[in-house]
GROMACS .gro file of C-alpha atoms in nm:
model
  148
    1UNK     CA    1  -2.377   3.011   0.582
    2UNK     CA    2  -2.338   2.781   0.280
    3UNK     CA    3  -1.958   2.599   0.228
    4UNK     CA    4  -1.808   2.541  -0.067
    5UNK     CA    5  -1.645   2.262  -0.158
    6UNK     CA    6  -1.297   2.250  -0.213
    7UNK     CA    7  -1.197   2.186  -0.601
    8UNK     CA    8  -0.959   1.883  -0.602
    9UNK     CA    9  -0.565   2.028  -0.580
   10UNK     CA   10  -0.275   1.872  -0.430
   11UNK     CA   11  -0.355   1.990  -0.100
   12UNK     CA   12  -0.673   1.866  -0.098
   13UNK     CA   13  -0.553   1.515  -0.230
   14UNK     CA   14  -0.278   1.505   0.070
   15UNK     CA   15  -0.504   1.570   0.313
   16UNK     CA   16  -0.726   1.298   0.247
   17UNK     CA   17  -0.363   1.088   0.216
   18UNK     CA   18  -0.214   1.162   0.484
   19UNK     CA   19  -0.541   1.124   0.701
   20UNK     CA   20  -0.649   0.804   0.571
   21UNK     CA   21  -0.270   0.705   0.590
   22UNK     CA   22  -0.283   0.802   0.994
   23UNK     CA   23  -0.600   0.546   1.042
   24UNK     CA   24  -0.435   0.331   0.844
   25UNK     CA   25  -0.071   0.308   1.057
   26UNK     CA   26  -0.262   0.284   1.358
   27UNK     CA   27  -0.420  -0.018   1.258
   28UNK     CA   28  -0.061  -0.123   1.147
   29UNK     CA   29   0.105  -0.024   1.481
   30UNK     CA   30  -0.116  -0.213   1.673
   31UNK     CA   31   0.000  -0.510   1.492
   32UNK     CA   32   0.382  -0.457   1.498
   33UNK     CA   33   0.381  -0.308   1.135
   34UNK     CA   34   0.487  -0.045   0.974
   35UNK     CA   35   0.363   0.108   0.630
   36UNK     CA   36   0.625  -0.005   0.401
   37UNK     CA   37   0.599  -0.365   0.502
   38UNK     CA   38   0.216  -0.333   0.455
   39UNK     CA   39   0.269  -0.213   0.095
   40UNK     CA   40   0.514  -0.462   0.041
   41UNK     CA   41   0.289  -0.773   0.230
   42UNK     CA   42   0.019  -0.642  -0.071
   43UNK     CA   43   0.226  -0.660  -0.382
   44UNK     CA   44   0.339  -0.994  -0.274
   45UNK     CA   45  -0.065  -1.098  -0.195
   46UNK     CA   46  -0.142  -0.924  -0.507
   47UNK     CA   47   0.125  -1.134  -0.753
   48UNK     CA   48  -0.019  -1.411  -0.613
   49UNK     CA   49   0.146  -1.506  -0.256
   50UNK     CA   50   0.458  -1.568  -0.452
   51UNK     CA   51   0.659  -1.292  -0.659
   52UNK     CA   52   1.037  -1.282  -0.761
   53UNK     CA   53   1.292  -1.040  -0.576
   54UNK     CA   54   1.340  -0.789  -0.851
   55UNK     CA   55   0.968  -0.783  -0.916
   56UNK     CA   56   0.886  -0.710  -0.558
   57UNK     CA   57   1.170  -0.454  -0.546
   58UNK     CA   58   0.981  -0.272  -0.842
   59UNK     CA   59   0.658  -0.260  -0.726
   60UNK     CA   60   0.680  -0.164  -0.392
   61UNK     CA   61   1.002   0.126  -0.524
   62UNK     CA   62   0.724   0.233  -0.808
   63UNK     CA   63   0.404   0.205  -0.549
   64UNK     CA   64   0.635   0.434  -0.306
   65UNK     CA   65   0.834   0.672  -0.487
   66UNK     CA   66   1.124   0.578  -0.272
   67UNK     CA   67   1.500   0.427  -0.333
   68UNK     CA   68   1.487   0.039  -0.409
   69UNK     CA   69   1.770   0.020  -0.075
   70UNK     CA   70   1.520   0.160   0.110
   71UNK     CA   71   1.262  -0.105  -0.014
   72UNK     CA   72   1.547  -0.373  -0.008
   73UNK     CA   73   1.571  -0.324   0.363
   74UNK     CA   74   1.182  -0.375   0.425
   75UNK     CA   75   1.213  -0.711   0.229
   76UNK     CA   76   1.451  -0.808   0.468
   77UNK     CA   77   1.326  -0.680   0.777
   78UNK     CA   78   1.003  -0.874   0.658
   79UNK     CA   79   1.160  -1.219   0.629
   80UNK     CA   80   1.412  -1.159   0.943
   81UNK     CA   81   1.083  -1.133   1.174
   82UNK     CA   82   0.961  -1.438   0.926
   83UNK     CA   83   0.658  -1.257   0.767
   84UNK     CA   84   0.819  -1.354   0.407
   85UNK     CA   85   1.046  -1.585   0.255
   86UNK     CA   86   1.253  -1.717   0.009
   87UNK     CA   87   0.983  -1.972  -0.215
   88UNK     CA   88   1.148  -2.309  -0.171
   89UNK     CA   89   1.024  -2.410  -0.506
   90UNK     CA   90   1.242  -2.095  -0.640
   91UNK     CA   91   1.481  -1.888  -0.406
   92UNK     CA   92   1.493  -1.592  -0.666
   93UNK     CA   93   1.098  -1.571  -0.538
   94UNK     CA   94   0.943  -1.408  -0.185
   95UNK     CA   95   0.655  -1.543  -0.071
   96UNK     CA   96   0.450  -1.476   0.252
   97UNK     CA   97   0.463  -1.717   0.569
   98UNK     CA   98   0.140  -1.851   0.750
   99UNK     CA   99   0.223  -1.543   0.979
  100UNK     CA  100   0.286  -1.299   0.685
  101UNK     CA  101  -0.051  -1.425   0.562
  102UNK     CA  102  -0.231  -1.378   0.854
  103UNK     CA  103  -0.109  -1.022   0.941
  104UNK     CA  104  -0.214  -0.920   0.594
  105UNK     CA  105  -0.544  -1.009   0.658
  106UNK     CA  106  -0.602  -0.894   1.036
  107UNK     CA  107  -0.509  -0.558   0.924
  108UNK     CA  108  -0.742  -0.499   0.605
  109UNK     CA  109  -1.004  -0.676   0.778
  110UNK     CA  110  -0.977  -0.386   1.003
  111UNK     CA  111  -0.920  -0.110   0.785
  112UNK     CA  112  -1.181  -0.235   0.557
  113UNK     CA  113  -1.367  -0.178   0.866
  114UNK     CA  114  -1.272   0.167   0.850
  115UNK     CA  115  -1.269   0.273   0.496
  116UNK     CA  116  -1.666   0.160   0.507
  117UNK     CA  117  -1.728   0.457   0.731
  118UNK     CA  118  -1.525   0.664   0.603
  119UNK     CA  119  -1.709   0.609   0.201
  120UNK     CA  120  -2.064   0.539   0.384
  121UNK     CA  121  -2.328   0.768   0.194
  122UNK     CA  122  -2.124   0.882  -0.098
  123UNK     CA  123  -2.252   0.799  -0.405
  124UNK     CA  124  -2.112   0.556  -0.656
  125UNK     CA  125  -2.100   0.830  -0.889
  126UNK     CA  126  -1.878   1.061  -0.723
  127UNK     CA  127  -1.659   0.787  -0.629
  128UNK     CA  128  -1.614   0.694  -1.033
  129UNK     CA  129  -1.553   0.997  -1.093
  130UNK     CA  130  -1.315   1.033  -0.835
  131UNK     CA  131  -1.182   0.738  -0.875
  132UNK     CA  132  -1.113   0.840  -1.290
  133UNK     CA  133  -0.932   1.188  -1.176
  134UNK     CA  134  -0.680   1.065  -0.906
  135UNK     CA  135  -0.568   0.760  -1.150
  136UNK     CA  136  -0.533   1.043  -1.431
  137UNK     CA  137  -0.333   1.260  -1.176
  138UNK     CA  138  -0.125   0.968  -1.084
  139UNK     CA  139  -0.067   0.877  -1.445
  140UNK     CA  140   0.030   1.230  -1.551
  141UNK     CA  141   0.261   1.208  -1.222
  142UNK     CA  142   0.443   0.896  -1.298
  143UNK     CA  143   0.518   1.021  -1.651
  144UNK     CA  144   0.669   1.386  -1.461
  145UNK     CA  145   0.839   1.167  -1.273
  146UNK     CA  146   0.984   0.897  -1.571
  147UNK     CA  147   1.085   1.257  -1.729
  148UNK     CA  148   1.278   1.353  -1.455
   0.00000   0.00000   0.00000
């Protein structure tokens, strides 16, 4: 009996989300962490260890689709357990503690861990080219979603 492969539809895509995204806040749980506060731990890694307020607000609202309160909260659930804070140099900018730092990179040392198994044996190929579609679907979603 031969199996086709599914063609790539949003099913398909939230499967492998929500999946990857269950590996991913068990890793997090482990640690005391939740999802939010590992997207917004990133952004602030990713600007640089040091980002302003309304910048981090932004990116972690536009990285997930939810209300900038929402994402307000996380900031300040993140610095209340001292994970961020304000940048001394600049109090309009977050950047991460020694302990912020440190959780950031226990848990994608570990899911790197994971995410290596889970892409072990599939070609480069088929990840560019999966790679290319979801970024195009994303793209095409954001500007549904700007329209709205």
């Amino acid at each position: 009996m031969t199996t086709t492969a599914p063609t790539v539809n949003g099913r398909v895509i939230a499967l492998a989300h929500y999946a990857g995204r269950a590996l991913l806040e068990g890793v997090l749980a482990r640690h005391g962490a939740t999802f939010h506060q590992s997207v917004t731990l990133r952004a602030v890694v990713v600007a640089g260890e040091s980002i302003g307020w309304d910048e981090l607000v932004g990116d972690v609202t536009g990285s997930l689709k939810t209300d900038e309160s929402v994402v307000r909260g996380v900031v300040e659930e993140l610095t209340a357990t001292k994970l961020l804070e304000e940048d001394p140099v600049d109090a309009s900018r977050m950047r991460l503690t020694d302990a912020g730092r440190e959780l950031h990179e226990s848990t994608t040392a570990e899911t790197a861990e994971i995410s290596a198994r889970l892409y072990a044996g599939i070609p480069a190929e088929d990840l560019a080219i999966a790679g290319r579609v979801l970024a195009l679907i994303t793209k095409r979603a954001n500007a549904e979603l700007a329209g709205a």
